[in-house]
mmCIF file of C-alpha atoms and ligand atoms in Angstrom:
data_model
loop_
_atom_site.group_PDB
_atom_site.id
_atom_site.type_symbol
_atom_site.label_atom_id
_atom_site.label_comp_id
_atom_site.label_asym_id
_atom_site.label_seq_id
_atom_site.Cartn_x
_atom_site.Cartn_y
_atom_site.Cartn_z
ATOM 1 C CA MET B 1 112.390 127.282 111.624
ATOM 2 C CA GLU B 2 115.601 127.624 113.707
ATOM 3 C CA ASN B 3 114.456 125.047 116.065
ATOM 4 C CA LEU B 4 112.863 122.618 113.644
ATOM 5 C CA ASN B 5 113.980 119.177 114.493
ATOM 6 C CA ILE B 6 113.875 116.310 112.143
ATOM 7 C CA LEU B 7 112.982 113.190 114.043
ATOM 8 C CA LYS B 8 115.464 110.436 114.004
ATOM 9 C CA MET B 9 114.946 106.555 113.723
ATOM 10 C CA GLY B 10 113.741 105.080 116.977
ATOM 11 C CA GLU B 11 111.126 107.779 117.506
ATOM 12 C CA LYS B 12 107.562 106.356 117.753
ATOM 13 C CA ARG B 13 106.122 109.064 115.651
ATOM 14 C CA LEU B 14 108.200 107.700 112.782
ATOM 15 C CA GLN B 15 106.772 104.234 113.343
ATOM 16 C CA THR B 16 103.110 105.344 113.322
ATOM 17 C CA ARG B 17 100.659 105.312 110.459
ATOM 18 C CA SER B 18 99.913 108.963 109.693
ATOM 19 C CA GLN B 19 96.223 110.265 109.349
ATOM 20 C CA GLU B 20 94.597 111.457 106.102
ATOM 21 C CA VAL B 21 94.298 115.207 105.728
ATOM 22 C CA GLU B 22 90.578 116.148 105.869
ATOM 23 C CA VAL B 23 90.654 119.894 105.895
ATOM 24 C CA PHE B 24 92.668 121.823 103.247
ATOM 25 C CA SER B 25 93.294 124.952 105.373
ATOM 26 C CA ASN B 26 95.904 127.616 105.896
ATOM 27 C CA ALA B 27 97.609 125.331 108.491
ATOM 28 C CA LEU B 28 98.115 122.821 105.821
ATOM 29 C CA GLU B 29 99.756 125.478 103.514
ATOM 30 C CA ASN B 30 102.057 126.363 106.556
ATOM 31 C CA LEU B 31 102.924 122.763 107.105
ATOM 32 C CA VAL B 32 103.945 122.298 103.505
ATOM 33 C CA GLU B 33 106.102 125.600 103.657
ATOM 34 C CA THR B 34 107.782 124.254 106.705
ATOM 35 C CA LEU B 35 108.420 120.867 105.109
ATOM 36 C CA HIS B 36 109.856 122.633 102.085
ATOM 37 C CA GLN B 37 112.198 124.750 104.223
ATOM 38 C CA ALA B 38 113.343 121.836 106.226
ATOM 39 C CA MET B 39 114.050 119.778 103.027
ATOM 40 C CA GLN B 40 116.051 122.650 101.424
ATOM 41 C CA LYS B 41 117.980 123.313 104.712
ATOM 42 C CA GLN B 42 118.974 119.712 104.933
ATOM 43 C CA GLY B 43 119.662 119.220 101.233
ATOM 44 C CA GLY B 44 117.142 116.411 101.116
ATOM 45 C CA VAL B 45 115.422 115.229 97.962
ATOM 46 C CA GLY B 46 112.198 114.541 99.921
ATOM 47 C CA ILE B 47 110.495 114.846 103.354
ATOM 48 C CA SER B 48 107.350 113.775 104.882
ATOM 49 C CA ALA B 49 105.259 115.463 107.613
ATOM 50 C CA PRO B 50 105.894 112.637 110.289
ATOM 51 C CA GLN B 51 109.601 113.469 110.048
ATOM 52 C CA ILE B 52 108.921 116.865 111.734
ATOM 53 C CA GLY B 53 106.616 115.166 114.187
ATOM 54 C CA ILE B 54 103.286 115.808 112.294
ATOM 55 C CA ASN B 55 101.508 112.582 111.658
ATOM 56 C CA LYS B 56 99.545 113.675 108.656
ATOM 57 C CA ARG B 57 99.775 112.252 105.174
ATOM 58 C CA VAL B 58 101.780 114.940 103.367
ATOM 59 C CA ILE B 59 104.987 114.748 101.489
ATOM 60 C CA ILE B 60 107.171 117.012 99.491
ATOM 61 C CA TYR B 61 110.022 116.125 97.138
ATOM 62 C CA GLY B 62 112.002 117.256 94.103
ATOM 63 C CA PHE B 63 115.368 118.615 93.275
ATOM 64 C CA GLU B 64 117.427 120.161 90.435
ATOM 65 C CA LYS B 65 120.743 118.844 91.682
ATOM 66 C CA SER B 66 121.424 116.961 94.895
ATOM 67 C CA GLN B 67 124.716 116.552 96.612
ATOM 68 C CA ARG B 68 123.193 113.636 98.501
ATOM 69 C CA TYR B 69 122.424 111.842 95.149
ATOM 70 C CA PRO B 70 124.866 113.376 92.668
ATOM 71 C CA ASN B 71 124.113 110.980 89.801
ATOM 72 C CA GLU B 72 120.374 111.397 89.712
ATOM 73 C CA LYS B 73 118.503 113.503 87.193
ATOM 74 C CA PRO B 74 116.260 116.396 88.401
ATOM 75 C CA VAL B 75 112.827 115.498 89.730
ATOM 76 C CA PRO B 76 110.153 118.145 89.594
ATOM 77 C CA LEU B 77 109.151 119.780 92.966
ATOM 78 C CA THR B 78 105.939 118.050 94.037
ATOM 79 C CA VAL B 79 103.603 118.336 97.038
ATOM 80 C CA LEU B 80 101.251 115.450 97.585
ATOM 81 C CA VAL B 81 98.484 115.351 100.193
ATOM 82 C CA ASN B 82 96.927 111.920 100.931
ATOM 83 C CA PRO B 83 99.012 110.300 98.240
ATOM 84 C CA VAL B 84 98.087 106.816 97.007
ATOM 85 C CA LEU B 85 100.496 104.659 94.965
ATOM 86 C CA THR B 86 99.652 101.901 92.528
ATOM 87 C CA THR B 87 102.493 99.784 91.020
ATOM 88 C CA LEU B 88 102.476 99.606 87.197
ATOM 89 C CA THR B 89 104.988 96.790 86.849
ATOM 90 C CA ASP B 90 106.313 93.863 88.804
ATOM 91 C CA GLU B 91 109.831 94.991 88.021
ATOM 92 C CA VAL B 92 111.750 95.852 91.076
ATOM 93 C CA VAL B 93 115.083 97.529 91.101
ATOM 94 C CA GLU B 94 117.593 97.963 93.966
ATOM 95 C CA GLY B 95 119.203 101.163 94.722
ATOM 96 C CA TRP B 96 120.993 103.138 97.464
ATOM 97 C CA GLU B 97 118.933 105.410 99.704
ATOM 98 C CA GLY B 98 119.512 107.673 102.655
ATOM 99 C CA CYS B 99 117.063 109.362 104.795
ATOM 100 C CA LEU B 100 117.141 112.668 106.780
ATOM 101 C CA SER B 101 115.782 110.584 109.796
ATOM 102 C CA VAL B 102 118.603 108.088 109.321
ATOM 103 C CA PRO B 103 121.460 110.447 109.149
ATOM 104 C CA GLY B 104 124.895 109.249 107.934
ATOM 105 C CA LEU B 105 123.674 105.827 106.785
ATOM 106 C CA ARG B 106 122.864 104.372 103.354
ATOM 107 C CA GLY B 107 121.162 101.149 102.291
ATOM 108 C CA LYS B 108 120.303 99.328 99.187
ATOM 109 C CA VAL B 109 116.641 99.049 98.872
ATOM 110 C CA PRO B 110 114.273 97.293 96.337
ATOM 111 C CA ARG B 111 111.626 99.534 94.962
ATOM 112 C CA TYR B 112 109.151 99.195 92.049
ATOM 113 C CA LEU B 113 110.486 100.676 88.832
ATOM 114 C CA GLU B 114 107.186 102.302 87.788
ATOM 115 C CA ILE B 115 104.247 103.612 89.725
ATOM 116 C CA HIS B 116 101.162 105.596 89.315
ATOM 117 C CA TYR B 117 100.624 108.246 92.051
ATOM 118 C CA ALA B 118 97.503 110.151 92.926
ATOM 119 C CA GLY B 119 96.744 112.695 95.669
ATOM 120 C CA TYR B 120 95.857 116.231 96.210
ATOM 121 C CA THR B 121 97.633 119.687 96.077
ATOM 122 C CA PRO B 122 97.598 121.733 99.312
ATOM 123 C CA SER B 123 94.757 123.642 97.835
ATOM 124 C CA GLY B 124 92.781 120.465 97.440
ATOM 125 C CA GLU B 125 92.976 119.940 93.710
ATOM 126 C CA LYS B 126 93.511 116.358 92.437
ATOM 127 C CA LYS B 127 96.900 115.550 91.171
ATOM 128 C CA GLU B 128 98.172 112.402 89.637
ATOM 129 C CA GLY B 129 100.958 110.990 87.282
ATOM 130 C CA ILE B 130 103.253 108.327 86.538
ATOM 131 C CA ALA B 131 106.856 108.042 87.905
ATOM 132 C CA THR B 132 109.780 105.754 87.101
ATOM 133 C CA GLY B 133 113.303 105.176 88.291
ATOM 134 C CA PHE B 134 114.541 107.492 90.979
ATOM 135 C CA HIS B 135 111.301 109.596 90.953
ATOM 136 C CA ALA B 136 109.360 106.378 91.727
ATOM 137 C CA ARG B 137 111.897 105.386 94.450
ATOM 138 C CA ILE B 138 111.482 108.802 96.233
ATOM 139 C CA LEU B 139 107.715 108.433 96.075
ATOM 140 C CA GLN B 140 107.822 104.913 97.602
ATOM 141 C CA HIS B 141 110.288 106.040 100.316
ATOM 142 C CA GLU B 142 108.226 109.057 101.352
ATOM 143 C CA CYS B 143 104.972 107.142 101.295
ATOM 144 C CA ASP B 144 106.514 104.495 103.421
ATOM 145 C CA HIS B 145 107.089 107.230 106.066
ATOM 146 C CA LEU B 146 103.347 107.911 106.046
ATOM 147 C CA ASP B 147 102.851 104.271 106.970
ATOM 148 C CA GLY B 148 105.508 104.296 109.725
ATOM 149 C CA ILE B 149 108.194 102.530 107.616
ATOM 150 C CA LEU B 150 111.798 103.558 107.389
ATOM 151 C CA PHE B 151 114.073 102.362 104.620
ATOM 152 C CA PRO B 152 116.285 100.138 106.687
ATOM 153 C CA GLU B 153 113.235 97.933 107.119
ATOM 154 C CA ARG B 154 113.322 97.344 103.389
ATOM 155 C CA ILE B 155 116.847 96.340 102.957
ATOM 156 C CA LYS B 156 117.020 92.700 101.899
ATOM 157 C CA ASP B 157 120.683 92.061 102.772
ATOM 158 C CA LEU B 158 121.972 94.099 105.720
ATOM 159 C CA LYS B 159 125.410 93.717 104.232
ATOM 160 C CA ASN B 160 124.184 96.439 101.929
ATOM 161 C CA PHE B 161 123.625 98.906 104.933
ATOM 162 C CA GLY B 162 126.381 101.072 106.042
ATOM 163 C CA PHE B 163 127.874 104.459 106.969
ATOM 164 C CA GLU B 164 127.666 106.995 104.210
ATOM 165 C CA ASP B 165 131.401 107.883 104.202
ATOM 166 C CA ILE B 166 132.284 104.162 104.047
ATOM 167 C CA VAL B 167 129.866 102.930 101.342
ATOM 168 C CA TRP B 168 130.021 106.158 99.189
ATOM 169 C CA ALA B 169 132.908 104.999 96.997
ATOM 170 C CA ASN B 170 131.151 101.705 96.411
ATOM 171 C CA ILE B 171 127.932 103.615 95.408
ATOM 172 C CA TYR B 172 129.506 106.441 93.329
ATOM 173 C CA GLY B 173 132.897 105.041 92.331
ATOM 174 C CA GLN B 174 134.807 107.770 94.229
ATOM 175 C CA ALA B 175 135.258 108.931 97.784
ATOM 176 C CA LYS B 176 132.934 111.377 99.209
HETATM 177 NI NI1 NI K 1 113.198 109.457 104.564
#
């Protein structure tokens, strides 16, 4: 864990479509555990396998309270293998996002307000649900990683992209 590197924007592995998991093995459980530790260590609200250099369709997300997103309500800790998202509304909302692979930057990104998600747990059981708001935003952000897309590619107006310490007051109404 000490040497675990989170890949940063510009890396080809972050621009690559990740492969479906076909075998639900101990290796998969280990990957999930590594992702969980990396997410906690970095204080992230979600992370995907390609961000640690493993191009497999695995994401983990969730938090009780996040210093990176202080205004957001808790999202339950969830692991999804081979996730598939379906939009449930045409309604799109813009909100500020960051990413452990894009350190120090924030951007305003449009995301669907409500989605259905389906996938598998690490032990191979089916898992599905409906997510709205910030929960739906995280899911769309993490699933984008699995398709090789980083949030800056989704920003509509690049004037809404900037360094965290500069835009923080604009986002949260007070300096960081
Ligand atoms: Ni990210």
